[in-house]
Structures are given as C-alpha cells and as structure tokens.
C-alpha cells in the first residue's frame, strides 16, 4: 500500500513503514523508517499524525508519525486471525482479519487499544471501508460482507452479503459509489444509493489481475498487476471511459490517488509517481506522465 500524508507518502514494506518526501514529485526522497518485524499489509491514518498498521498474525500497531524522520511505535494489540485491512470510523478502528472476519477497536488510549466488537464473515476478510454507519468488507470469493456500525456504542450488526464475480481484494469509496477490485474479473462499480442494497452499475476490465483500486470523484485508478496502472473516468457509469495507462517493468500491487498524482506500489521497484490529472495527456487515451520513483528499501 501507498498512503498519502500531506507532502509525504507512507510505503508498506517487508521491513516496516517507509516515509518518503514527495513535495517535489520528480525527486522523492527518504525521510524515515518505522521498523516492524512483520510485513505491512495495510495502513490507516488515525487523526493527523497517528498511524495504524496491519501486520497479519502480529496484529495491529499504533505509531506516532509527527516526526517523519523518527516515527515511533506507541502500542501493539494482538487479534484473532490476520490483520489485513483497516478503516477508521467515528474514532474506532475497523480491522479486516482474514478468517476471523471483522473486528472493532477502541483507540481512546493509543497506548492501550482494546477490542470491543467482533463479527465473523463467510469468507476471508481482506479489506474494509465505512460510510455513514455502513461497513463493507472485501470477503474474498464470498464477495462483500455488509455490517451496520454504531461507533458511539462500539457495536456491529451483520447485514448480509453481496455476491460478486471473482474474489473481492480491495475497496475504494467515492461519493455514493464503491469500487471493488475483484482480481481477474476486474473492478465492480457499485451504486450505494441504498447503502445496504448495493447495485452493480458497471465493470471496469482487467487485463491481468485487479489488485488495488483508488478513486477521486469520477477518476478511478486500477492497479492491474503486470498490466500496470489503468485510469478510467466513471462520470457516466453506463459508459466508463479509459483515460490513460502506464505499464512499468514490475507488477503493480496498489495505487493511491493524491491531488493530480497517482502513487504506485511497484513491487520491488518501490514507489512510482505518475501525473494523471487533468487527463493523462491531451486527447485522452495515452501514457501517464512519469514524474519520479524511489526504491522500496535503502
């Protein structure tokens, strides 16, 4: 994962969280490292300068990143299952926990987070997002698992599931739309006008494997494995439009849209920074502009 944080990018790696300065996108530079003993699966900002990190079987770590050159660990909580995906809602932390389903943490004391609710899912909970009291879990081959959340009381209720083609791997919200990366099946565009009754309004194709997805308004970026990064305009969901693409030499695992940039997790080649808006090139379908890159480890 690549997580934007102001003029910085936080990179999930096998050695911990790498912090990179991207104020000048053409020359990203290392700032600091939060060393962790397990590979980082996901990250989420908890407030301005606190970071939650999902570490699989090692649970969830909370860290202070106010000094990017010297981030420090605040606490760690072990959980059942493997911490795979994270989302913040109403001051609580939702954790997609693999075979253990969905767990809810109270972060009031960052030095001592505690689990306050747990709901299983039929499949493998890989990622989670929340919107206006509704929680959507990417549950692998079981599609989406849906929950209602009362953040103030720390309660979760199961609200059924929504089947999808392929395995739900990654999620992104934009307005009343939910994007679901479903491996070789592509990306499902779901209408959330009725939050507990999603409706499929479009599919964005994948040439390889849709591993990650990010969205800003009507612009959608798809991390399509060996096919690279593909950008779509979904302002008309009846006719999604390919706007541009970029195919680096390494497989693309995740992508995050930030301002007019796409921050790309480019496997062993580290971070790739692309210019993608407004339009990648005049006239539409073309190559995104490569601004800069930096290896994933020093």
Short mmCIF file of C-alpha atoms in Angstrom, two decimals, residues 134-135 145-149 157-162 196:
data_model
loop_
_atom_site.label_atom_id
_atom_site.label_comp_id
_atom_site.label_asym_id
_atom_site.label_seq_id
_atom_site.Cartn_x
_atom_site.Cartn_y
_atom_site.Cartn_z
CA UNK A 134 -22.45 1.10 6.95
CA UNK A 135 -19.36 -1.11 6.74
CA UNK A 145 -19.94 -8.68 3.72
CA UNK A 146 -22.16 -5.83 4.96
CA UNK A 147 -22.49 -4.51 8.51
CA UNK A 148 -24.15 -1.68 10.39
CA UNK A 149 -21.92 0.20 12.82
CA UNK A 157 -24.52 -5.90 13.27
CA UNK A 158 -24.32 -8.19 10.27
CA UNK A 159 -26.48 -7.01 7.36
CA UNK A 160 -25.92 -9.82 4.91
CA UNK A 161 -23.67 -10.11 1.89
CA UNK A 162 -23.44 -9.14 -1.77
CA UNK A 196 -27.47 -1.99 2.39
#
